[in-house]
Amino acid sequence: MTRRLRRFALALALGLTGIGCSALPGIPSGSEKSFDARGSRSTALESWKDEVIYFVLLDRFANGNRHNDFNVQPKNPTGYHGGDLDGLISKLPYLDGLGVTTLWISPLVDNDDDQLAKTGLWGFHGYWAKDFEKVDEHLGDQAKVKELLDKAHARGMKVMLDIVANHGGYEYKHRDNPRYEAWFNAHGNISNWEDQWWLENGSLYGLPDFNQANPEVRKHMIEVWANWAKLGFDGFRVDTVKHVPKDFWADFNTQISQRTKSDFLLLGEVLHGNSGYVADYQRSGKFHSLFDFPLYYTLNDVFAKGASMRKLGDRFAQDAAYPDAELLSPFLDNHDVPRFLSQAGGDVSKLKLALACVLTVRGVPSLYYGTEVGMTGHQEPENRADMAWGQNPELTRHVQQLLKIRKDSVALRHGKQLEMWQDDEIYAYGRLTGKDEAMVVLNNSDRRQVREIPLRAESRLQDGTRLMDQLTGDVTVVTQRKIRATVPAKGALILKP
Ligand code: ABC
């Protein structure tokens, strides 16, 4: 059975237990096929353009098993809160119903336990590995990981694991063992954040920094993570990429790709605002995909802070820097940065507009848990609070609607993105495949705006074609190879023939 058929059968069998919606989530809209913008034969990774990633910080999402609540302190913002794999498994119907298709889960490995005494912080986020080869006792065990993978896969959902190769945790098991001294760099903390040598050889916030030039370290990292991949993961979210030399990544990514299925995705975190800087990790570092941090900064400037929409045009013009900008992952926020809604002063209309953008531009979008219920939080740990289930059903329906629109349009997932209009208030783009088209018009102003927007020369639309806004059902007709777009304040049109 194909993945789509499987989802269809499952959706029927389950009676769609997800959040309330009129349309059936997970049901195919027609006989859509994956193909790239040039109409050539799909490669395995192209199918990732069908995905929407949802990041689950496991400890903060859902507590499904009280027996593993060791040292749980729900009122301590930097303590463990009890979320676990059982909790995530119990929420799969919700996530499937929301319309996200890939889960990115925070690191699963055994984490530091003793940080409360030392720093007042606990490794609830998973990035402070004590032992890379064990599952953290707060989350479950290997059988539970397998259960998550099986149950997600049965719904046609993918699962990506968050992995770290830059450092161990403060209590990493080999840290003070003389036998392993050569595994670590010993230069102290990164002292110059503008200097690549320091980024790669210094320690990040005091975490024991691996020396990837040591062949033993290299081998260990590749073995450990290849073994995790074997459990059945569909990809890795790779942490701290800019803190490790590119030649290590080229080797690591090549070897992991050789040992995994052809569409196993390697998606790196390069926390940097410059497109050229980030792009080189796709080129020389051989990452298939990277989080689109440069676009993240632009989306925040424009939609949260009200900067000119022309900044979007400037940003997308930088796509040429990447070997493949269409596989980048655009996003509005994550666990390291302020939640978008806080940046936007709590204005949900700004978030809705930004979501309409991030879910219709090129790439494989990522959503941070809780965005769909309007969670806020300026900095950690407030931006990592417990999932606020059901807090804003209207916003959740908006996200669900956008995800359904994306799913029902080959153009929005696979189409080449072509700019159609830019001024300070309006930005418009088409998404075109050989056979399908969609157009998006975004209004960042506080007033209704009207524009006559010419079609691109590449468009096959004829005069007289009726275009329906997928958000409201309103229709506009192509006239003299132009569309007349009337866009509400802080609103979006998503037009399809
Ligand atoms: C926390 C606190 C620290 C505290 C420490 C003990 O605990 O934030 O202040 O001292 C994990 C935890 C964190 C924890 C860290 C360190 O570990 O989640 O709570 O910090 O113990 C990844 C993960 C992240 C994870 C780690 C470590 C890495 O997503 O959750 O953190 O496994 C840097 C890294 C980036 C990393 C991030 C936390 O730190 O590059 O990989 N994320 C500048 C720097 C960036 C830097 C960023 C934030 O600040 O250039 O390298 O990220 O510190 C733009 C520029 C950017 C610039 C931004 C601010 O402005 O283009 O370069 O980023 O314009």
Coordinates of C-alpha atoms and ligand atoms in Angstrom, one line a residue:
M1 CA 0.0 0.0 0.0
T2 CA 1.3 3.5 -0.8
R3 CA 1.8 5.9 2.0
R4 CA -1.2 8.0 1.0
L5 CA -3.5 4.9 0.7
R6 CA -2.3 3.8 4.1
R7 CA -3.2 7.2 5.6
F8 CA -6.6 7.0 3.9
A9 CA -7.3 3.5 5.2
L10 CA -6.1 4.5 8.7
A11 CA -8.1 7.7 8.7
L12 CA -11.2 5.8 8.0
A13 CA -10.5 3.0 10.5
L14 CA -9.7 5.5 13.3
G15 CA -12.7 7.6 12.7
L16 CA -10.3 10.5 12.8
T17 CA -9.8 11.1 16.5
G18 CA -7.8 14.3 15.9
I19 CA -8.9 17.8 16.7
G20 CA -12.2 18.9 15.4
C21 CA -12.3 19.8 11.7
S22 CA -14.8 19.4 8.9
A23 CA -12.4 18.0 6.3
L24 CA -10.8 14.6 6.9
P25 CA -7.1 15.1 7.8
G26 CA -4.6 12.8 6.1
I27 CA -6.8 12.2 3.1
P28 CA -5.3 12.7 -0.3
S29 CA -6.8 15.4 -2.5
G30 CA -6.3 13.6 -5.8
S31 CA -3.7 11.6 -7.7
E32 CA -0.8 13.9 -6.8
K33 CA 2.7 12.8 -7.7
S34 CA 6.0 14.2 -6.5
F35 CA 7.9 15.9 -9.1
D36 CA 10.3 18.8 -9.0
A37 CA 10.0 22.2 -10.4
R38 CA 11.8 21.3 -13.6
G39 CA 9.5 18.4 -14.1
S40 CA 12.3 15.9 -14.0
R41 CA 12.1 12.5 -12.3
S42 CA 11.8 12.7 -8.5
T43 CA 14.8 12.0 -6.5
A44 CA 14.3 10.3 -3.1
L45 CA 14.8 13.5 -1.1
E46 CA 12.3 15.5 -3.2
S47 CA 9.6 13.7 -1.3
W48 CA 10.6 15.7 1.7
K49 CA 8.9 18.7 0.1
D50 CA 5.6 16.9 1.0
E51 CA 6.5 17.1 4.7
V52 CA 5.7 19.6 7.4
I53 CA 8.0 19.1 10.4
Y54 CA 6.8 19.6 14.0
F55 CA 9.3 19.9 16.8
V56 CA 8.4 18.2 20.0
L57 CA 10.4 19.0 23.1
L58 CA 9.6 15.6 24.7
D59 CA 9.8 16.7 28.4
R60 CA 7.4 19.5 27.8
F61 CA 4.8 17.9 25.5
A62 CA 2.8 15.2 27.2
N63 CA 3.3 12.9 30.2
G64 CA 2.0 9.5 29.3
N65 CA 3.8 7.5 32.0
R66 CA 4.0 8.5 35.7
H67 CA 6.4 5.7 36.5
N68 CA 9.3 7.5 34.8
D69 CA 8.8 10.8 36.6
F70 CA 12.2 10.8 38.3
N71 CA 13.0 14.2 40.0
V72 CA 10.0 15.7 38.2
Q73 CA 9.4 19.3 39.3
P74 CA 6.6 20.8 37.2
K75 CA 6.9 24.2 38.9
N76 CA 10.6 24.5 38.2
P77 CA 11.0 26.1 34.8
T78 CA 14.4 24.5 34.3
G79 CA 13.5 21.1 35.8
Y80 CA 12.1 18.0 34.4
H81 CA 8.3 18.2 33.8
G82 CA 7.5 14.6 33.0
G83 CA 6.9 14.5 29.3
D84 CA 7.8 11.2 27.6
L85 CA 7.5 8.9 24.6
D86 CA 4.2 7.5 25.9
G87 CA 2.9 11.0 26.0
L88 CA 3.9 11.7 22.5
I89 CA 2.5 8.4 21.3
S90 CA -0.9 9.3 22.9
K91 CA -0.9 12.6 20.9
L92 CA -0.2 11.1 17.5
P93 CA -3.9 11.4 16.5
Y94 CA -3.8 15.1 17.5
L95 CA -0.7 15.7 15.4
D96 CA -2.0 13.7 12.4
G97 CA -5.3 15.6 12.7
L98 CA -3.4 18.9 12.8
G99 CA -1.8 18.0 9.5
V100 CA 1.9 17.9 10.4
T101 CA 3.6 14.9 8.8
T102 CA 7.1 14.6 10.4
L103 CA 8.0 14.7 14.0
W104 CA 11.3 16.1 15.1
I105 CA 11.9 14.9 18.6
S106 CA 14.4 16.4 21.1
P107 CA 17.4 14.2 21.9
L108 CA 16.6 10.9 23.5
V109 CA 19.9 10.0 24.9
D110 CA 20.7 9.6 28.6
N111 CA 21.2 13.1 30.0
D112 CA 23.0 14.7 33.0
D113 CA 21.2 14.1 36.2
D114 CA 23.1 16.2 38.7
Q115 CA 22.9 19.7 37.3
L116 CA 20.4 21.0 39.9
A117 CA 23.1 20.9 42.6
K118 CA 25.7 22.5 40.3
T119 CA 23.9 25.1 38.3
G120 CA 20.2 24.9 39.0
L121 CA 19.6 23.4 35.6
W122 CA 18.5 20.0 34.5
G123 CA 19.0 18.3 31.1
F124 CA 15.3 18.1 30.4
H125 CA 15.9 19.2 26.8
G126 CA 18.2 16.3 26.0
Y127 CA 21.3 18.1 24.7
W128 CA 23.6 17.2 27.6
A129 CA 24.4 13.6 26.9
K130 CA 25.9 11.5 29.6
D131 CA 25.8 8.4 27.4
F132 CA 24.9 8.4 23.7
E133 CA 24.1 4.8 23.7
K134 CA 21.2 4.7 26.2
V135 CA 17.7 6.1 26.2
D136 CA 17.1 8.7 29.0
E137 CA 15.2 7.1 31.8
H138 CA 12.7 10.0 31.9
L139 CA 11.5 9.3 28.4
G140 CA 11.2 5.5 28.1
D141 CA 13.4 2.8 26.6
Q142 CA 14.4 1.4 23.3
A143 CA 11.2 -0.6 22.9
K144 CA 9.2 2.6 23.4
V145 CA 11.2 4.3 20.8
K146 CA 10.4 1.5 18.4
E147 CA 6.8 1.7 19.3
L148 CA 6.7 5.4 18.5
L149 CA 8.4 4.8 15.2
D150 CA 6.0 2.0 14.3
K151 CA 2.9 3.9 15.3
A152 CA 4.0 7.1 13.6
H153 CA 4.9 5.2 10.4
A154 CA 1.5 3.4 10.5
R155 CA 0.0 6.8 10.1
G156 CA 2.3 7.7 7.3
M157 CA 4.2 10.1 9.5
K158 CA 8.0 10.3 9.7
V159 CA 10.2 10.8 12.7
M160 CA 13.5 12.7 12.9
L161 CA 15.9 12.4 15.8
D162 CA 17.8 15.3 17.2
I163 CA 21.5 14.4 17.4
V164 CA 24.6 16.0 18.8
A165 CA 28.2 15.3 17.7
N166 CA 29.8 18.5 18.9
H167 CA 29.9 17.9 22.6
G168 CA 28.9 15.7 25.5
G169 CA 27.0 16.8 28.5
Y170 CA 28.6 18.4 31.6
E171 CA 28.6 14.8 33.1
Y172 CA 29.5 13.0 29.9
K173 CA 30.7 9.5 30.9
H174 CA 34.3 9.8 29.5
R175 CA 34.8 13.4 30.5
D176 CA 37.3 12.9 33.3
N177 CA 38.8 9.6 32.2
P178 CA 42.5 10.0 31.2
R179 CA 42.1 7.2 28.6
Y180 CA 39.8 9.6 26.7
E181 CA 41.7 12.8 27.2
A182 CA 42.5 13.0 23.4
W183 CA 38.8 12.9 22.6
F184 CA 38.4 16.5 23.8
N185 CA 39.6 19.9 22.8
A186 CA 41.1 21.8 25.7
H187 CA 41.0 25.4 24.7
G188 CA 38.3 26.6 27.1
N189 CA 35.1 28.4 26.2
I190 CA 34.6 30.0 22.8
S191 CA 36.2 33.3 23.3
N192 CA 35.5 34.9 20.0
W193 CA 32.1 34.2 18.4
E194 CA 33.2 35.8 15.1
D195 CA 36.2 33.5 14.6
Q196 CA 35.5 30.2 12.9
W197 CA 38.5 28.6 14.6
W198 CA 37.0 29.4 18.1
L199 CA 33.5 28.2 17.0
E200 CA 34.9 24.9 16.1
N201 CA 37.5 24.4 18.8
G202 CA 36.2 26.2 21.8
S203 CA 33.7 24.8 24.2
L204 CA 30.0 25.9 23.9
Y205 CA 28.9 27.2 27.3
G206 CA 31.4 24.9 29.1
L207 CA 30.2 21.6 27.4
P208 CA 33.0 19.1 26.8
D209 CA 34.0 19.7 23.2
F210 CA 34.9 16.7 21.1
N211 CA 37.9 16.8 18.9
Q212 CA 36.5 15.4 15.7
A213 CA 40.0 15.3 14.1
N214 CA 40.7 12.3 16.4
P215 CA 39.8 9.2 14.3
E216 CA 38.4 7.4 17.3
V217 CA 35.9 10.2 18.0
R218 CA 34.9 10.3 14.4
K219 CA 34.4 6.5 14.3
H220 CA 32.5 6.6 17.5
M221 CA 30.1 9.3 16.4
I222 CA 29.4 7.7 13.1
E223 CA 28.8 4.3 14.7
V224 CA 26.6 5.6 17.5
W225 CA 24.3 7.6 15.2
A226 CA 24.2 5.0 12.5
N227 CA 23.0 2.6 15.1
W228 CA 20.2 5.0 16.2
A229 CA 19.2 5.5 12.6
K230 CA 18.9 1.7 12.2
L231 CA 16.0 1.7 14.7
G232 CA 13.9 3.2 11.9
F233 CA 14.3 6.9 12.0
D234 CA 13.6 8.9 8.8
G235 CA 16.2 11.6 9.4
F236 CA 18.3 13.5 11.8
R237 CA 18.1 17.1 13.0
V238 CA 21.8 17.8 13.6
D239 CA 22.8 20.1 16.4
T240 CA 25.6 22.7 16.7
V241 CA 26.7 22.3 13.1
K242 CA 28.8 25.4 12.9
H243 CA 30.8 24.3 15.9
V244 CA 32.3 21.3 14.1
P245 CA 34.6 21.4 11.1
K246 CA 33.0 20.9 7.7
D247 CA 35.3 18.0 6.7
F248 CA 33.8 16.0 9.6
W249 CA 30.3 16.7 8.4
A250 CA 31.1 15.8 4.8
D251 CA 32.4 12.5 6.1
F252 CA 29.7 11.9 8.6
N253 CA 26.9 12.8 6.2
T254 CA 28.3 10.6 3.5
Q255 CA 28.7 7.6 5.8
I256 CA 25.3 8.0 7.4
S257 CA 23.7 8.4 4.0
Q258 CA 25.4 5.2 2.8
R259 CA 24.0 3.3 5.8
T260 CA 20.4 4.5 5.6
K261 CA 17.6 4.5 3.2
S262 CA 17.8 6.8 0.1
D263 CA 15.4 9.4 1.5
F264 CA 17.0 9.6 5.0
L265 CA 17.3 13.4 5.6
L266 CA 20.2 15.2 7.3
L267 CA 19.0 18.6 8.4
G268 CA 21.5 20.8 10.1
E269 CA 21.3 23.6 12.6
V270 CA 23.6 26.4 11.7
L271 CA 22.5 29.3 13.9
H272 CA 23.6 32.2 11.8
G273 CA 21.9 35.0 9.9
N274 CA 24.0 35.1 6.7
S275 CA 22.8 33.0 3.7
G276 CA 26.2 32.6 2.3
Y277 CA 27.6 31.3 5.6
V278 CA 24.8 28.9 6.1
A279 CA 24.8 27.7 2.4
D280 CA 28.4 26.4 2.6
Y281 CA 27.2 23.7 5.0
Q282 CA 24.9 22.4 2.3
R283 CA 27.7 22.6 -0.2
S284 CA 30.9 21.6 1.6
G285 CA 29.3 20.0 4.7
K286 CA 27.0 17.9 2.5
F287 CA 23.9 18.5 4.6
H288 CA 20.8 17.8 2.5
S289 CA 18.9 20.5 4.3
L290 CA 19.5 23.3 6.9
F291 CA 17.2 25.4 9.0
D292 CA 16.6 28.6 7.2
F293 CA 17.9 30.9 10.0
P294 CA 18.5 33.8 7.6
L295 CA 14.9 33.7 6.5
Y296 CA 13.9 33.3 10.2
Y297 CA 15.4 36.7 11.0
T298 CA 13.7 38.3 8.0
L299 CA 10.3 36.7 8.9
N300 CA 10.5 38.1 12.4
D301 CA 11.6 41.6 11.2
V302 CA 8.8 41.8 8.7
F303 CA 5.9 40.1 10.3
A304 CA 6.5 40.5 14.0
K305 CA 8.3 43.9 13.9
G306 CA 6.5 45.4 10.8
A307 CA 9.6 46.0 8.6
S308 CA 9.1 46.5 4.9
M309 CA 7.9 43.5 2.9
R310 CA 10.7 44.3 0.4
K311 CA 13.0 42.5 2.9
L312 CA 11.4 39.2 1.9
G313 CA 12.3 39.9 -1.7
D314 CA 15.9 40.7 -0.7
R315 CA 16.0 37.5 1.4
F316 CA 14.7 35.2 -1.3
A317 CA 17.1 36.8 -3.8
Q318 CA 19.8 35.1 -1.6
D319 CA 18.5 31.7 -2.5
A320 CA 21.0 31.5 -5.3
A321 CA 23.7 31.1 -2.6
Y322 CA 22.5 27.6 -1.8
P323 CA 23.0 24.4 -3.8
D324 CA 19.3 23.6 -3.1
A325 CA 17.3 26.3 -1.4
E326 CA 14.1 24.3 -2.0
L327 CA 15.1 21.8 0.6
L328 CA 15.8 24.3 3.4
S329 CA 13.5 24.3 6.4
P330 CA 11.8 27.7 7.0
F331 CA 10.5 28.3 10.5
L332 CA 9.2 31.1 12.7
D333 CA 10.8 30.1 16.0
N334 CA 12.3 27.3 18.0
H335 CA 13.4 26.5 21.6
D336 CA 16.5 28.7 21.3
V337 CA 14.8 31.9 20.3
P338 CA 11.8 33.9 21.4
R339 CA 8.5 32.5 20.4
F340 CA 7.1 34.5 17.4
L341 CA 4.0 35.6 19.3
S342 CA 6.2 37.2 22.0
Q343 CA 8.2 39.0 19.3
A344 CA 4.9 40.2 17.8
G345 CA 3.7 41.6 21.2
G346 CA 1.0 38.9 21.5
D347 CA -0.7 40.0 18.2
V348 CA -2.2 36.8 16.9
S349 CA -3.1 38.4 13.5
K350 CA 0.7 38.8 12.9
L351 CA 1.3 35.2 13.7
K352 CA -1.5 34.1 11.4
L353 CA 0.0 36.1 8.5
A354 CA 3.5 34.8 9.2
L355 CA 2.2 31.2 9.3
A356 CA 0.5 31.8 5.9
C357 CA 3.9 32.8 4.6
V358 CA 6.1 30.1 6.2
L359 CA 3.7 27.3 5.1
T360 CA 3.5 28.4 1.5
V361 CA 7.1 29.4 0.7
R362 CA 9.7 27.0 -0.8
G363 CA 11.1 24.4 1.5
V364 CA 10.1 21.9 4.2
P365 CA 8.6 24.0 6.9
S366 CA 9.1 23.4 10.6
L367 CA 6.7 24.3 13.4
Y368 CA 7.6 24.5 17.0
Y369 CA 5.2 22.8 19.4
G370 CA 2.7 25.2 20.9
T371 CA 2.7 27.7 18.0
E372 CA -0.6 26.4 17.0
V373 CA -2.1 27.2 20.4
G374 CA -0.5 30.6 20.7
M375 CA 2.2 29.9 23.2
T376 CA 4.5 32.8 24.2
G377 CA 7.9 33.1 25.8
H378 CA 10.7 35.5 25.2
Q379 CA 13.7 33.4 26.2
E380 CA 14.5 30.1 27.6
P381 CA 13.1 28.5 29.7
E382 CA 9.8 30.5 29.1
N383 CA 9.9 29.6 25.4
R384 CA 10.0 25.9 26.4
A385 CA 6.9 25.8 28.7
D386 CA 4.5 22.9 28.9
M387 CA 2.3 22.4 25.9
A388 CA -0.8 24.5 26.5
W389 CA -3.3 22.1 25.1
G390 CA -6.4 23.6 23.6
Q391 CA -5.4 27.2 24.5
N392 CA -6.5 28.8 21.2
P393 CA -8.7 26.6 19.1
E394 CA -9.3 29.3 16.5
L395 CA -5.5 29.6 15.8
T396 CA -5.2 25.8 15.7
R397 CA -7.9 25.7 13.0
H398 CA -6.0 28.3 11.1
V399 CA -2.9 26.2 11.2
Q400 CA -4.9 23.1 10.3
Q401 CA -6.5 24.9 7.3
L402 CA -3.1 26.1 6.0
L403 CA -1.7 22.6 6.3
K404 CA -4.6 21.2 4.4
I405 CA -4.2 23.8 1.7
R406 CA -0.6 23.0 1.4
K407 CA -1.3 19.3 1.2
D408 CA -3.9 19.7 -1.5
S409 CA -1.6 21.7 -3.8
V410 CA 1.4 20.1 -5.6
A411 CA 2.4 23.7 -6.5
L412 CA 2.7 24.8 -2.9
R413 CA 4.9 21.9 -2.0
H414 CA 7.0 21.4 -5.1
G415 CA 6.5 24.5 -7.2
K416 CA 9.3 26.8 -8.1
Q417 CA 8.9 30.1 -6.2
L418 CA 8.7 33.2 -8.5
E419 CA 8.3 36.7 -7.1
M420 CA 5.3 38.5 -8.5
W421 CA 5.1 41.7 -6.6
Q422 CA 6.9 43.6 -3.8
D423 CA 6.4 46.9 -2.1
D424 CA 6.5 48.0 1.5
E425 CA 3.2 46.5 2.3
I426 CA 2.6 43.7 -0.1
Y427 CA 4.6 40.7 -1.2
A428 CA 3.3 38.2 -3.7
Y429 CA 4.8 35.0 -5.2
G430 CA 3.7 32.2 -7.5
R431 CA 4.6 28.6 -7.0
L432 CA 4.7 26.8 -10.3
T433 CA 5.3 23.2 -11.4
G434 CA 5.0 22.0 -15.0
K435 CA 1.3 21.3 -14.4
D436 CA 0.1 23.2 -11.3
E437 CA 0.1 26.8 -10.0
A438 CA -0.7 28.7 -6.9
M439 CA -0.2 32.3 -5.9
V440 CA 0.2 33.9 -2.6
V441 CA -0.4 37.6 -1.8
L442 CA 0.5 38.8 1.7
N443 CA -0.5 42.1 3.2
N444 CA 1.6 43.2 6.1
S445 CA -0.2 46.6 6.6
D446 CA -3.1 47.4 9.0
R447 CA -5.3 48.4 6.1
R448 CA -7.0 46.5 3.3
Q449 CA -4.9 46.7 0.2
V450 CA -5.7 46.3 -3.5
R451 CA -3.1 45.6 -6.2
E452 CA -3.2 44.7 -9.9
I453 CA -0.5 42.0 -10.1
P454 CA 0.8 40.9 -13.5
L455 CA 1.2 37.1 -14.1
R456 CA 4.7 35.9 -14.5
A457 CA 5.7 35.0 -18.1
E458 CA 6.1 31.4 -16.9
S459 CA 2.5 31.2 -15.9
R460 CA 0.2 29.1 -18.1
L461 CA -3.0 30.7 -16.8
Q462 CA -5.3 32.2 -19.4
D463 CA -7.4 35.3 -19.2
G464 CA -10.8 34.3 -17.8
T465 CA -9.3 31.7 -15.4
R466 CA -11.1 31.8 -12.1
L467 CA -8.8 31.8 -9.1
M468 CA -10.2 30.8 -5.7
D469 CA -8.7 32.0 -2.5
Q470 CA -8.3 28.8 -0.5
L471 CA -8.8 30.6 2.8
T472 CA -12.1 32.3 2.1
G473 CA -13.5 30.8 -1.1
D474 CA -13.5 34.3 -2.8
V475 CA -12.9 34.3 -6.5
T476 CA -10.9 36.6 -8.7
V477 CA -10.6 36.3 -12.5
V478 CA -7.4 36.6 -14.6
T479 CA -7.9 39.6 -16.8
Q480 CA -5.3 40.9 -19.3
R481 CA -2.8 38.6 -17.7
K482 CA -3.2 40.3 -14.4
I483 CA -5.0 39.5 -11.1
R484 CA -6.8 42.0 -9.0
A485 CA -5.9 41.1 -5.4
T486 CA -7.9 42.6 -2.6
V487 CA -6.2 41.6 0.6
P488 CA -7.6 42.3 4.1
A489 CA -5.4 44.0 6.7
K490 CA -2.7 41.6 8.0
G491 CA -4.3 39.1 5.6
A492 CA -3.3 36.6 2.9
L493 CA -4.7 35.3 -0.3
I494 CA -3.8 31.8 -1.4
L495 CA -5.1 31.5 -5.0
K496 CA -5.5 28.4 -7.0
P497 CA -7.3 27.9 -10.3
Ligands
ABC1 C1 21.6 27.3 28.5 C2 21.7 28.8 28.4 C3 23.1 29.4 28.5 C4 23.6 28.8 29.8 C5 23.6 27.2 29.7 C6 24.2 26.6 30.9 O1 22.3 26.8 29.6 O2 21.1 29.3 27.1 O3 23.0 30.8 28.6 O4 24.9 29.3 30.1 C7 21.4 23.3 25.2 C8 20.3 23.7 26.0 C9 20.5 25.2 26.4 C10 21.8 25.4 27.0 C11 22.9 24.9 26.1 C12 24.3 25.0 26.7 O5 22.6 23.5 25.8 O6 19.1 23.6 25.2 O7 19.4 25.5 27.3 O8 22.0 26.8 27.2 O9 24.4 24.3 27.9 C13 21.8 24.2 19.9 C14 20.4 23.7 20.4 C15 20.3 24.1 21.9 C16 21.3 23.3 22.7 C17 22.6 23.3 22.1 C18 23.7 22.6 22.7 C19 22.8 23.7 20.8 O10 19.4 24.1 19.6 O11 19.0 23.8 22.4 O12 21.4 24.0 24.0 O13 23.5 21.2 22.5 C20 24.7 28.8 19.8 C21 24.9 27.6 18.9 C22 23.7 26.8 18.6 C23 23.0 26.4 19.9 C24 22.7 27.7 20.7 C25 22.1 27.4 22.1 O14 23.9 28.4 21.0 O15 25.6 28.1 17.8 O16 24.1 25.7 17.9 N1 21.8 25.6 19.7 C26 24.6 33.9 18.4 C27 25.7 32.9 18.0 C28 25.1 31.5 17.9 C29 24.5 31.1 19.2 C30 23.4 32.1 19.6 C31 22.7 31.8 20.9 O17 23.9 33.5 19.6 O18 26.3 33.3 16.8 O19 26.1 30.6 17.6 O20 23.9 29.8 19.1 O21 23.6 31.8 21.9 C32 22.2 36.7 14.6 C33 23.5 36.1 14.3 C34 23.7 34.8 15.1 C35 23.5 35.1 16.5 C36 22.2 35.7 16.8 C37 21.9 36.0 18.3 O22 22.0 36.9 16.0 O23 23.6 35.8 12.9 O24 24.9 34.2 14.8 O25 23.6 33.9 17.3 O26 22.0 37.9 13.9

